[in-house]
Short mmCIF file of C-alpha atoms in Angstrom, two decimals:
data_model
loop_
_atom_site.label_atom_id
_atom_site.label_comp_id
_atom_site.label_asym_id
_atom_site.label_seq_id
_atom_site.Cartn_x
_atom_site.Cartn_y
_atom_site.Cartn_z
CA MET I 237 -21.81 8.11 -1.25
CA LYS I 238 -21.39 5.76 1.70
CA ILE I 239 -17.89 5.33 3.12
CA ILE I 240 -16.84 1.73 3.64
CA SER I 241 -14.80 0.77 6.71
CA ARG I 242 -12.06 3.25 7.82
CA ARG I 243 -13.63 3.34 11.30
CA GLU I 244 -10.34 3.69 13.15
CA GLU I 245 -9.05 6.39 10.81
CA ARG I 246 -12.28 8.39 11.13
CA ARG I 247 -12.19 7.98 14.89
CA GLU I 248 -8.68 9.46 15.01
CA LEU I 249 -9.68 12.43 12.84
CA GLU I 250 -12.79 13.06 14.94
CA TYR I 251 -10.74 12.86 18.14
CA CYS I 252 -8.43 15.59 16.82
CA GLU I 253 -11.42 17.76 15.92
CA LYS I 254 -12.68 17.52 19.52
CA SER I 255 -9.33 18.11 21.20
CA LYS I 256 -8.52 21.29 23.14
CA LYS I 257 -5.30 22.02 21.26
CA SER I 258 -4.18 22.74 17.73
CA GLU I 259 -3.51 19.65 15.63
CA LEU I 260 -1.14 19.05 12.72
CA ILE I 261 -2.24 15.83 11.04
CA CYS I 262 -0.51 13.89 8.26
CA VAL I 263 -2.80 11.64 6.21
CA TYR I 264 -0.76 9.66 3.72
CA GLY I 265 -0.79 6.48 1.66
CA ARG I 266 -0.42 5.34 -1.90
CA ARG I 267 -2.27 6.83 -4.86
CA ARG I 268 -5.89 5.66 -5.33
CA VAL I 269 -6.28 4.43 -1.75
CA GLY I 270 -9.04 6.91 -0.79
CA LYS I 271 -7.31 9.52 1.39
CA THR I 272 -9.20 12.56 0.08
CA PHE I 273 -12.53 10.73 0.14
CA LEU I 274 -11.98 9.80 3.81
CA ILE I 275 -11.35 13.43 4.80
CA GLU I 276 -14.26 14.75 2.72
CA GLN I 277 -16.63 12.25 4.28
CA THR I 278 -15.43 13.00 7.82
CA PHE I 279 -15.56 16.82 7.62
CA LYS I 280 -17.80 19.19 5.68
CA ASP I 281 -16.90 22.66 7.02
CA PHE I 282 -13.38 23.67 6.02
CA ALA I 283 -12.01 27.04 7.03
CA PHE I 284 -9.73 26.75 4.02
CA ARG I 285 -8.99 24.08 1.46
CA ALA I 286 -6.51 23.89 -1.44
CA VAL I 287 -5.06 21.22 -3.71
CA GLY I 288 -1.46 21.20 -4.89
CA LEU I 289 -0.58 21.19 -8.58
CA GLU I 290 1.54 18.22 -9.67
CA LYS I 291 3.19 20.20 -12.49
CA GLY I 292 4.01 23.85 -12.93
CA SER I 293 6.39 26.51 -11.66
CA THR I 294 6.23 28.20 -8.26
CA LYS I 295 4.63 31.21 -9.94
CA GLN I 296 1.88 29.04 -11.42
CA LYS I 297 1.27 27.29 -8.12
CA LEU I 298 1.01 30.63 -6.32
CA ALA I 299 -1.48 31.82 -8.96
CA ALA I 300 -3.63 28.74 -8.34
CA PHE I 301 -3.37 29.26 -4.58
CA GLU I 302 -4.47 32.89 -5.03
CA GLN I 303 -7.76 31.65 -6.50
CA ARG I 304 -8.42 29.56 -3.40
CA LEU I 305 -7.58 32.53 -1.17
CA LYS I 306 -10.13 34.65 -3.03
CA GLU I 307 -12.72 31.89 -2.74
CA TYR I 308 -12.38 32.07 1.04
CA GLY I 309 -12.52 35.87 1.32
CA ASP I 310 -9.11 37.32 0.44
CA ASP I 311 -9.62 40.66 -1.34
CA SER I 312 -5.99 41.31 -2.37
CA LYS I 313 -5.53 42.52 -5.92
CA SER I 314 -2.32 40.70 -6.83
CA THR I 315 -0.80 37.24 -6.83
CA PRO I 316 1.39 36.54 -3.75
CA LYS I 317 5.05 37.19 -4.53
CA ASN I 318 6.15 34.18 -2.51
CA TRP I 319 4.80 31.58 -0.09
CA PHE I 320 5.47 33.73 2.96
CA GLU I 321 3.03 36.30 1.59
CA ALA I 322 0.58 33.52 0.64
CA PHE I 323 0.54 32.15 4.20
CA SER I 324 0.22 35.68 5.58
CA ARG I 325 -3.00 36.09 3.56
CA LEU I 326 -4.21 32.68 4.76
CA ASP I 327 -3.53 33.86 8.31
CA LYS I 328 -5.85 36.84 7.78
CA ILE I 329 -8.63 34.60 6.46
CA LEU I 330 -8.36 32.32 9.48
CA SER I 331 -8.44 35.33 11.84
CA LYS I 332 -11.77 36.65 10.56
CA ASP I 333 -14.85 36.39 12.77
CA THR I 334 -16.69 34.88 9.80
CA VAL I 335 -14.25 31.99 9.36
CA ARG I 336 -15.95 28.60 9.08
CA ARG I 337 -15.70 26.41 12.13
CA SER I 338 -16.43 22.75 12.72
CA THR I 339 -19.05 21.41 15.12
CA ASN I 340 -16.59 21.63 18.01
CA GLY I 341 -15.19 25.03 17.04
CA LYS I 342 -12.08 23.97 15.14
CA ARG I 343 -10.83 25.90 12.11
CA ILE I 344 -10.01 23.05 9.75
CA VAL I 345 -7.43 23.71 7.02
CA PHE I 346 -6.98 20.98 4.42
CA PHE I 347 -4.01 20.96 2.02
CA ASP I 348 -4.54 18.06 -0.39
CA GLU I 349 -1.51 16.71 -2.27
CA PHE I 350 0.64 18.74 0.11
CA PRO I 351 4.02 17.73 -1.42
CA TRP I 352 2.98 19.16 -4.81
CA PHE I 353 2.91 22.69 -3.39
CA ALA I 354 6.65 22.47 -2.78
CA SER I 355 8.26 22.83 -6.22
CA LYS I 356 12.05 22.70 -6.35
CA ARG I 357 13.84 25.72 -4.92
CA SER I 358 10.61 27.31 -3.70
CA ASP I 359 10.16 28.70 -0.18
CA PHE I 360 6.93 26.77 0.43
CA LEU I 361 8.18 24.47 3.19
CA LEU I 362 10.01 27.27 5.01
CA ALA I 363 6.90 29.46 4.87
CA PHE I 364 4.71 26.64 6.14
CA GLU I 365 7.11 25.89 8.98
CA GLU I 366 7.07 29.56 10.03
CA PHE I 367 3.28 29.68 9.81
CA TRP I 368 2.72 26.54 11.89
CA ASN I 369 5.38 27.28 14.52
CA ARG I 370 3.73 30.65 15.06
CA ARG I 371 0.00 29.89 14.77
CA GLY I 372 0.01 26.24 15.79
CA THR I 373 1.44 27.12 19.19
CA GLN I 374 -0.50 30.39 19.64
CA ASP I 375 -4.00 29.05 19.05
CA GLY I 376 -5.73 25.98 20.38
CA ASP I 377 -8.44 25.70 17.75
CA LEU I 378 -6.50 25.16 14.52
CA MET I 379 -6.62 21.79 12.77
CA PHE I 380 -4.26 21.53 9.79
CA ILE I 381 -4.56 18.38 7.66
CA LEU I 382 -1.69 17.59 5.30
CA CYS I 383 -2.60 14.91 2.79
CA GLY I 384 -0.57 13.38 0.00
CA SER I 385 0.39 10.35 -2.05
CA ALA I 386 4.13 11.15 -2.09
CA THR I 387 4.66 8.98 0.96
CA SER I 388 8.46 9.05 1.00
CA TRP I 389 8.47 12.89 0.77
CA ILE I 390 5.97 13.26 3.63
CA ILE I 391 7.94 10.89 5.85
CA LYS I 392 11.27 12.63 5.19
CA GLU I 393 10.18 16.26 5.02
CA ILE I 394 7.41 16.33 7.64
CA ILE I 395 7.26 13.29 9.92
CA LYS I 396 11.02 12.74 10.28
CA ASN I 397 11.98 16.41 9.85
CA THR I 398 14.83 17.25 12.23
CA GLY I 399 14.67 21.02 11.60
CA ASN I 400 11.97 23.56 12.42
CA MET I 401 9.21 20.95 12.02
CA TYR I 402 10.82 18.49 14.45
CA LYS I 403 8.06 16.60 16.30
CA ARG I 404 5.41 19.13 15.26
CA VAL I 405 3.08 16.48 13.78
CA THR I 406 0.47 15.58 16.39
CA LYS I 407 -1.15 12.71 14.48
CA ARG I 408 -0.05 10.56 11.56
CA ILE I 409 -2.65 8.43 9.79
CA TYR I 410 -1.47 5.94 7.20
CA ILE I 411 -4.30 4.80 4.92
CA LYS I 412 -3.88 1.17 3.97
CA PRO I 413 -5.48 -0.60 1.00
CA PHE I 414 -8.67 -2.52 1.78
CA THR I 415 -8.48 -5.98 3.28
CA LEU I 416 -10.48 -8.72 1.57
CA SER I 417 -13.24 -8.27 4.12
CA GLU I 418 -13.45 -4.53 3.43
CA THR I 419 -13.42 -5.12 -0.34
CA GLU I 420 -16.31 -7.55 0.01
CA LEU I 421 -18.27 -4.95 1.99
CA PHE I 422 -17.61 -2.42 -0.77
CA PHE I 423 -18.86 -4.71 -3.53
CA LYS I 424 -21.93 -5.72 -1.53
CA ASP I 425 -22.79 -2.06 -0.93
CA ARG I 426 -22.51 -1.38 -4.69
CA GLU I 427 -24.69 -4.48 -5.42
CA PHE I 428 -22.14 -6.33 -7.56
CA ASP I 429 -23.37 -9.76 -6.45
CA TRP I 430 -19.93 -11.26 -7.14
CA GLN I 431 -18.72 -14.50 -5.61
CA ARG I 432 -15.70 -14.47 -3.32
CA GLU I 433 -13.50 -15.97 -6.03
CA GLN I 434 -14.13 -12.94 -8.27
CA ILE I 435 -13.57 -10.53 -5.40
CA ALA I 436 -10.31 -12.23 -4.46
CA GLU I 437 -9.04 -12.16 -8.06
CA CYS I 438 -9.99 -8.49 -8.32
CA GLN I 439 -8.02 -7.84 -5.12
CA MET I 440 -5.07 -9.78 -6.54
CA ILE I 441 -5.05 -7.38 -9.50
CA PHE I 442 -5.77 -4.02 -7.86
CA GLY I 443 -4.51 -4.69 -4.35
CA GLY I 444 -7.45 -3.32 -2.37
CA LEU I 445 -7.61 0.16 -3.91
CA PRO I 446 -11.17 1.55 -3.57
CA PHE I 447 -10.71 4.01 -6.45
CA PHE I 448 -10.62 1.18 -8.98
CA PHE I 449 -13.49 -0.68 -7.34
CA ASP I 450 -15.59 2.48 -7.52
CA ILE I 451 -15.18 2.85 -11.29
CA MET I 452 -16.12 -0.76 -11.99
CA ASN I 453 -19.50 -1.51 -13.54
CA PRO I 454 -21.64 -3.89 -11.44
CA SER I 455 -23.52 -5.02 -14.54
CA GLN I 456 -20.27 -6.34 -16.06
CA SER I 457 -18.17 -9.36 -15.19
CA LEU I 458 -14.65 -9.08 -13.79
CA ALA I 459 -13.24 -9.85 -17.26
CA GLN I 460 -15.35 -7.11 -18.91
CA ASN I 461 -14.24 -4.58 -16.31
CA MET I 462 -10.58 -5.55 -16.77
CA ASP I 463 -10.87 -5.10 -20.53
CA ARG I 464 -12.44 -1.66 -20.14
CA LEU I 465 -9.92 -0.43 -17.58
CA LEU I 466 -6.67 -2.11 -18.61
CA PHE I 467 -6.73 -4.03 -21.89
CA SER I 468 -8.89 -2.32 -24.51
CA LYS I 469 -7.28 -0.03 -27.08
CA ASP I 470 -8.46 3.08 -25.24
CA ALA I 471 -8.23 1.69 -21.69
CA LEU I 472 -8.03 4.54 -19.19
CA TYR I 473 -5.44 3.04 -16.85
CA LYS I 474 -2.84 1.37 -19.04
CA GLY I 475 -0.35 4.04 -17.98
CA GLU I 476 -1.31 4.01 -14.32
CA THR I 477 1.96 2.49 -13.07
CA GLN I 478 4.12 5.32 -14.41
CA LYS I 479 1.72 7.89 -12.95
CA LEU I 480 1.76 6.00 -9.66
CA LEU I 481 5.54 6.05 -9.34
CA GLU I 482 5.79 9.71 -10.35
CA ALA I 483 3.03 10.76 -7.95
CA THR I 484 4.35 8.84 -4.96
CA LEU I 485 8.11 8.99 -5.63
CA SER I 486 9.53 10.91 -8.57
CA SER I 487 10.10 10.56 -12.30
CA SER I 488 13.52 8.95 -11.72
CA PRO I 489 13.82 5.67 -13.68
CA ILE I 490 15.67 3.99 -10.80
CA TYR I 491 12.45 2.92 -9.09
CA GLY I 492 11.12 1.17 -12.17
CA LYS I 493 14.47 -0.57 -12.70
CA ILE I 494 14.47 -1.99 -9.17
CA LEU I 495 10.83 -3.07 -9.29
CA ARG I 496 11.23 -4.69 -12.70
CA THR I 497 14.29 -6.61 -11.50
CA ILE I 498 12.54 -8.19 -8.51
CA ALA I 499 8.99 -8.46 -9.92
CA PHE I 500 9.12 -12.11 -11.01
CA SER I 501 11.03 -13.42 -8.00
CA LYS I 502 8.40 -14.99 -5.78
CA TYR I 503 10.74 -15.26 -2.79
CA GLY I 504 12.66 -12.04 -3.25
CA ILE I 505 16.29 -11.33 -4.17
CA LYS I 506 19.24 -10.38 -2.00
CA LYS I 507 19.35 -6.62 -1.60
CA SER I 508 23.08 -6.55 -2.34
CA LYS I 509 22.65 -8.69 -5.48
CA VAL I 510 20.07 -6.30 -6.99
CA LYS I 511 22.50 -3.41 -6.49
CA GLU I 512 25.22 -5.35 -8.30
CA MET I 513 22.87 -6.35 -11.12
CA LEU I 514 21.85 -2.74 -11.76
CA GLY I 515 25.23 -1.11 -11.08
CA ILE I 516 23.69 1.72 -9.03
CA PRO I 517 25.91 3.75 -6.63
CA ASP I 518 25.42 2.86 -2.95
CA GLY I 519 23.84 6.12 -1.79
CA THR I 520 21.40 6.38 -4.69
CA TYR I 521 20.42 2.72 -4.42
CA PHE I 522 19.82 2.59 -0.68
CA ARG I 523 17.80 5.83 -0.75
CA ALA I 524 15.64 4.38 -3.53
CA ILE I 525 15.08 1.16 -1.55
CA GLU I 526 14.09 3.19 1.51
CA ASP I 527 11.60 5.16 -0.60
CA LEU I 528 10.06 1.98 -2.05
CA VAL I 529 9.71 0.45 1.41
CA ASP I 530 8.13 3.65 2.78
CA CYS I 531 5.57 3.55 -0.03
CA GLY I 532 4.74 -0.09 0.65
CA TYR I 533 5.79 -1.24 -2.83
CA ILE I 534 8.46 -3.62 -1.57
CA ILE I 535 9.27 -5.33 1.71
CA GLU I 536 12.63 -6.11 3.26
CA TYR I 537 13.20 -9.22 5.28
CA LYS I 538 16.23 -10.81 6.85
CA LYS I 539 17.25 -14.45 6.55
CA GLU I 540 18.14 -15.08 10.16
CA TYR I 541 19.43 -18.60 9.46
CA GLU I 542 21.66 -17.72 6.49
CA ASP I 543 25.30 -16.75 6.91
CA TYR I 544 25.62 -13.06 7.82
CA ASN I 545 21.79 -12.71 7.92
CA PRO I 546 21.48 -11.01 4.48
CA LEU I 547 18.61 -8.68 3.65
CA TYR I 548 16.21 -9.64 0.87
CA ILE I 549 13.82 -7.39 -1.01
CA GLN I 550 10.52 -8.57 -2.46
CA LEU I 551 7.74 -6.92 -4.48
CA ALA I 552 4.67 -6.43 -2.27
CA ASP I 553 2.22 -4.46 -4.41
CA PRO I 554 -0.35 -6.54 -6.37
CA PHE I 555 -1.09 -3.84 -8.96
CA LEU I 556 2.60 -3.47 -9.78
CA LEU I 557 2.94 -7.26 -10.05
CA PHE I 558 0.05 -7.43 -12.53
CA HIS I 559 1.53 -4.53 -14.47
CA TYR I 560 4.93 -6.20 -14.92
CA TYR I 561 3.34 -9.54 -15.82
CA TYR I 562 0.82 -8.26 -18.33
CA ILE I 563 0.44 -4.51 -18.97
CA GLU I 564 4.06 -3.56 -19.63
CA LYS I 565 4.50 -6.40 -22.12
CA GLN I 566 1.41 -5.26 -24.06
CA ASN I 567 0.97 -8.74 -25.55
CA LYS I 568 -2.57 -9.33 -24.28
CA ASN I 569 -5.65 -7.78 -25.87
CA SER I 570 -8.19 -8.94 -23.29
CA TYR I 571 -8.48 -10.53 -19.89
CA ASP I 572 -9.54 -13.75 -21.61
CA ASP I 573 -6.09 -13.78 -23.25
CA VAL I 574 -4.60 -13.60 -19.75
CA VAL I 575 -6.63 -16.53 -18.42
CA THR I 576 -6.17 -18.79 -21.46
CA ASP I 577 -2.36 -18.53 -21.27
CA VAL I 578 -2.59 -21.18 -18.56
CA GLY I 579 1.05 -21.57 -17.52
CA TYR I 580 1.84 -17.86 -17.29
CA TYR I 581 -1.51 -17.16 -15.64
CA SER I 582 -0.84 -19.87 -13.06
CA ASN I 583 2.56 -18.33 -12.23
CA TRP I 584 1.05 -14.87 -11.78
CA ARG I 585 -1.90 -16.14 -9.75
CA GLY I 586 0.35 -18.15 -7.44
CA GLN I 587 2.54 -15.13 -6.72
CA ALA I 588 -0.47 -12.82 -6.36
CA PHE I 589 -2.14 -15.26 -3.96
CA GLU I 590 0.95 -15.20 -1.76
CA MET I 591 0.73 -11.39 -1.66
CA LEU I 592 -2.95 -11.68 -0.80
CA CYS I 593 -2.16 -13.99 2.10
CA LEU I 594 0.63 -11.78 3.43
CA GLN I 595 -1.62 -8.71 3.28
CA ASN I 596 -4.32 -10.58 5.19
CA GLU I 597 -1.97 -12.26 7.64
CA SER I 598 -4.17 -11.30 10.58
CA CYS I 599 -6.89 -13.55 9.13
CA ILE I 600 -4.43 -16.44 8.86
CA LYS I 601 -3.32 -15.92 12.45
CA GLY I 602 -6.96 -15.76 13.50
CA ALA I 603 -7.73 -19.05 11.73
CA LEU I 604 -4.78 -20.63 13.55
CA GLY I 605 -5.96 -19.23 16.89
CA ILE I 606 -2.75 -17.22 17.39
CA GLY I 607 -4.06 -13.69 16.92
CA SER I 608 -2.32 -12.40 20.05
CA VAL I 609 0.93 -14.36 19.59
CA GLU I 610 3.99 -12.43 18.43
CA THR I 611 5.14 -13.73 15.06
CA ASP I 612 7.75 -13.24 12.36
CA ILE I 613 6.37 -13.96 8.88
CA TYR I 614 8.48 -14.42 5.75
CA PRO I 615 9.00 -16.65 2.67
CA TRP I 616 11.90 -19.12 2.70
CA TYR I 617 13.84 -21.09 0.16
CA ASN I 618 17.03 -23.12 0.04
CA SER I 619 18.72 -23.00 -3.37
CA GLU I 620 21.29 -25.77 -3.16
CA ASP I 621 23.13 -27.22 -6.16
CA GLU I 622 21.86 -30.69 -5.33
CA LYS I 623 18.26 -31.09 -6.50
CA ASP I 624 17.27 -33.11 -3.43
CA GLU I 625 18.38 -30.23 -1.18
CA ARG I 626 16.33 -27.57 -2.92
CA ALA I 627 13.24 -26.46 -1.03
CA GLN I 628 10.93 -23.49 -0.87
CA ILE I 629 8.26 -22.63 1.66
CA ASP I 630 5.68 -20.07 0.61
CA ILE I 631 5.13 -18.54 4.05
CA VAL I 632 6.89 -19.27 7.32
CA ILE I 633 5.16 -18.16 10.52
CA GLU I 634 7.74 -18.24 13.30
CA ARG I 635 5.89 -17.93 16.58
CA ALA I 636 6.92 -16.76 20.04
CA ASP I 637 5.17 -19.81 21.55
CA LYS I 638 7.91 -22.12 20.17
CA ILE I 639 5.99 -23.34 17.11
CA THR I 640 6.79 -22.57 13.49
CA ASN I 641 4.11 -22.99 10.84
CA LEU I 642 5.29 -23.94 7.36
CA CYS I 643 2.54 -22.78 5.01
CA GLU I 644 2.00 -24.29 1.57
CA LEU I 645 -0.19 -22.13 -0.70
CA LYS I 646 -2.47 -23.42 -3.44
CA TYR I 647 -4.86 -21.28 -5.45
CA SER I 648 -7.03 -23.49 -7.62
CA ASN I 649 -10.63 -23.56 -8.82
CA THR I 650 -11.31 -26.92 -7.14
CA PRO I 651 -10.27 -28.52 -3.84
CA PHE I 652 -6.60 -29.51 -3.94
CA GLU I 653 -5.76 -33.19 -3.61
CA ILE I 654 -2.62 -34.28 -1.78
CA ASP I 655 -1.27 -37.50 -3.24
CA ALA I 656 1.46 -39.73 -1.79
CA ALA I 657 4.24 -38.01 -3.75
CA TYR I 658 3.11 -34.53 -2.71
CA GLU I 659 2.90 -35.65 0.92
CA GLN I 660 6.48 -36.91 0.81
CA ASP I 661 7.60 -33.62 -0.73
CA LEU I 662 6.00 -31.69 2.15
CA ILE I 663 7.85 -33.87 4.65
CA ARG I 664 11.11 -33.45 2.70
CA LYS I 665 10.80 -29.64 2.71
CA ARG I 666 10.02 -29.63 6.41
CA GLU I 667 13.16 -31.62 7.20
CA ILE I 668 15.35 -29.48 4.94
CA TYR I 669 14.04 -26.39 6.73
CA ARG I 670 14.80 -28.00 10.10
CA GLU I 671 18.34 -28.93 9.02
CA LYS I 672 19.28 -25.69 7.28
CA THR I 673 17.88 -23.32 9.89
CA GLY I 674 18.85 -25.36 12.94
CA THR I 675 15.54 -24.39 14.52
CA LYS I 676 14.54 -26.00 17.80
CA GLN I 677 10.87 -25.07 17.36
CA ALA I 678 8.13 -27.58 16.62
CA LEU I 679 7.38 -27.53 12.88
CA LYS I 680 3.75 -27.76 11.76
CA ILE I 681 2.63 -27.94 8.12
CA ILE I 682 -0.29 -25.69 7.16
CA MET I 683 -2.17 -25.85 3.86
CA ILE I 684 -3.62 -22.57 2.67
CA SER I 685 -5.79 -23.76 -0.19
CA ALA I 686 -8.44 -21.49 -1.71
CA LYS I 687 -10.93 -24.33 -2.09
CA GLY I 688 -9.69 -26.53 0.73
CA LEU I 689 -8.55 -30.14 0.30
CA LYS I 690 -10.12 -33.06 -1.49
CA GLY I 691 -10.43 -36.14 0.69
CA THR I 692 -8.40 -37.06 3.76
CA ALA I 693 -5.82 -39.42 2.29
CA HIS I 694 -2.20 -38.32 2.74
CA THR I 695 -3.15 -35.41 5.02
CA SER I 696 -1.90 -36.80 8.34
CA TYR I 697 1.09 -34.42 8.31
CA VAL I 698 -1.11 -31.36 7.71
CA SER I 699 -1.94 -29.65 11.00
CA GLU I 700 -4.47 -27.09 9.69
CA VAL I 701 -6.26 -26.23 6.45
CA ILE I 702 -7.05 -22.57 5.76
CA THR I 703 -9.38 -21.65 2.90
CA LEU I 704 -10.19 -18.52 0.93
CA ASP I 705 -13.23 -17.97 3.16
CA ASP I 706 -10.90 -17.71 6.17
CA LEU I 707 -9.07 -14.82 4.47
CA PHE I 708 -12.37 -12.89 4.38
CA ASP I 709 -12.85 -13.18 8.14
CA GLN I 710 -11.96 -9.96 9.94
#
């Protein structure tokens, strides 16, 4: 099967395979993003490969590992007593003259779902540290790939390890979800023949995860695929969110509580307020927030112009957003039910479109001709008691060249028409932003409208119009 995009990631892996030293590589990213597929498509000859078990005791995991050792030539008659013995047997396999080598002579070891090897109170991580600190410095032809979905665990236990593994990782490769452009390439390669509106809506549901795109049926519409995967009585992925959180974080309910609290807030909620709402102790709460940020499920941003510059947290994962809007409630039997509930559907689509824009911000900057300009991008709102003082701006692009773009987002099936009242509201919001932030930058209004604008009346205050097609430009 052809691999779509991932050129830079493959280039980094291939560079490590050609290097003259041993390499310890971390490949990580959220569940269903295509990490394993990338490695399998880049390398064919593994000196050793094993996959961690999500469940099970240390004894069971060692028994499974024993089977992989035998597959690669270990002739021991018993299960390893502990992980030190297991790595000792792996060492013998890698030392054989018959060990498989890559094109450039590297012995490539691939541990998929690496965090799952390390059950609680096992000696796995200690044994691995001893193995790598001994063999990784002795030999110059060992390439060890650690791969996993438990992003927060990998960052804490491997990348940021301050113990025996301190600064041992030679390359870290974070696999991001597909951009709109990459998703379009995927669907074209699979001969879906979908229009960009369908591709964009699919991205707004699944967030650029190639796994889900790969199990879609090109002979079916988007609605038919959604029913089969998410809404039918026997839909395979109704419970995907719980599996996602357990695979990438843990089974602790705290993550779901935080995500559920902020899910419907388009502009985020103060970090301190969420803690108060949930009544979670400081240490537990702030560790959970750090984990969610590391996994890319939420973003933190600071309101520079608000008193004391408070931190806000905002949901950033499209699949989780769709889950909390529709799947968790279990009150929709088909995707048609979703679309025909016009008000609720409009709310979800507006929030999902904002996520889509933020995740393709490089395309927006490209359309504005500011690709190389340093920017700070965030949503903004002013929640005053007086109605006339209330204002919200979907995306603010604060630029280092002394211009700030105030972006208004509209996702509709037809070109959006700006009437006189809407024009005045844009001007009002611009002036409230100027007053409340005290900014000295030039303020320019940008319309990001999926289908563009209808006519030219009442558009004199709009500096640029960005369409859905612009978000597909890479």
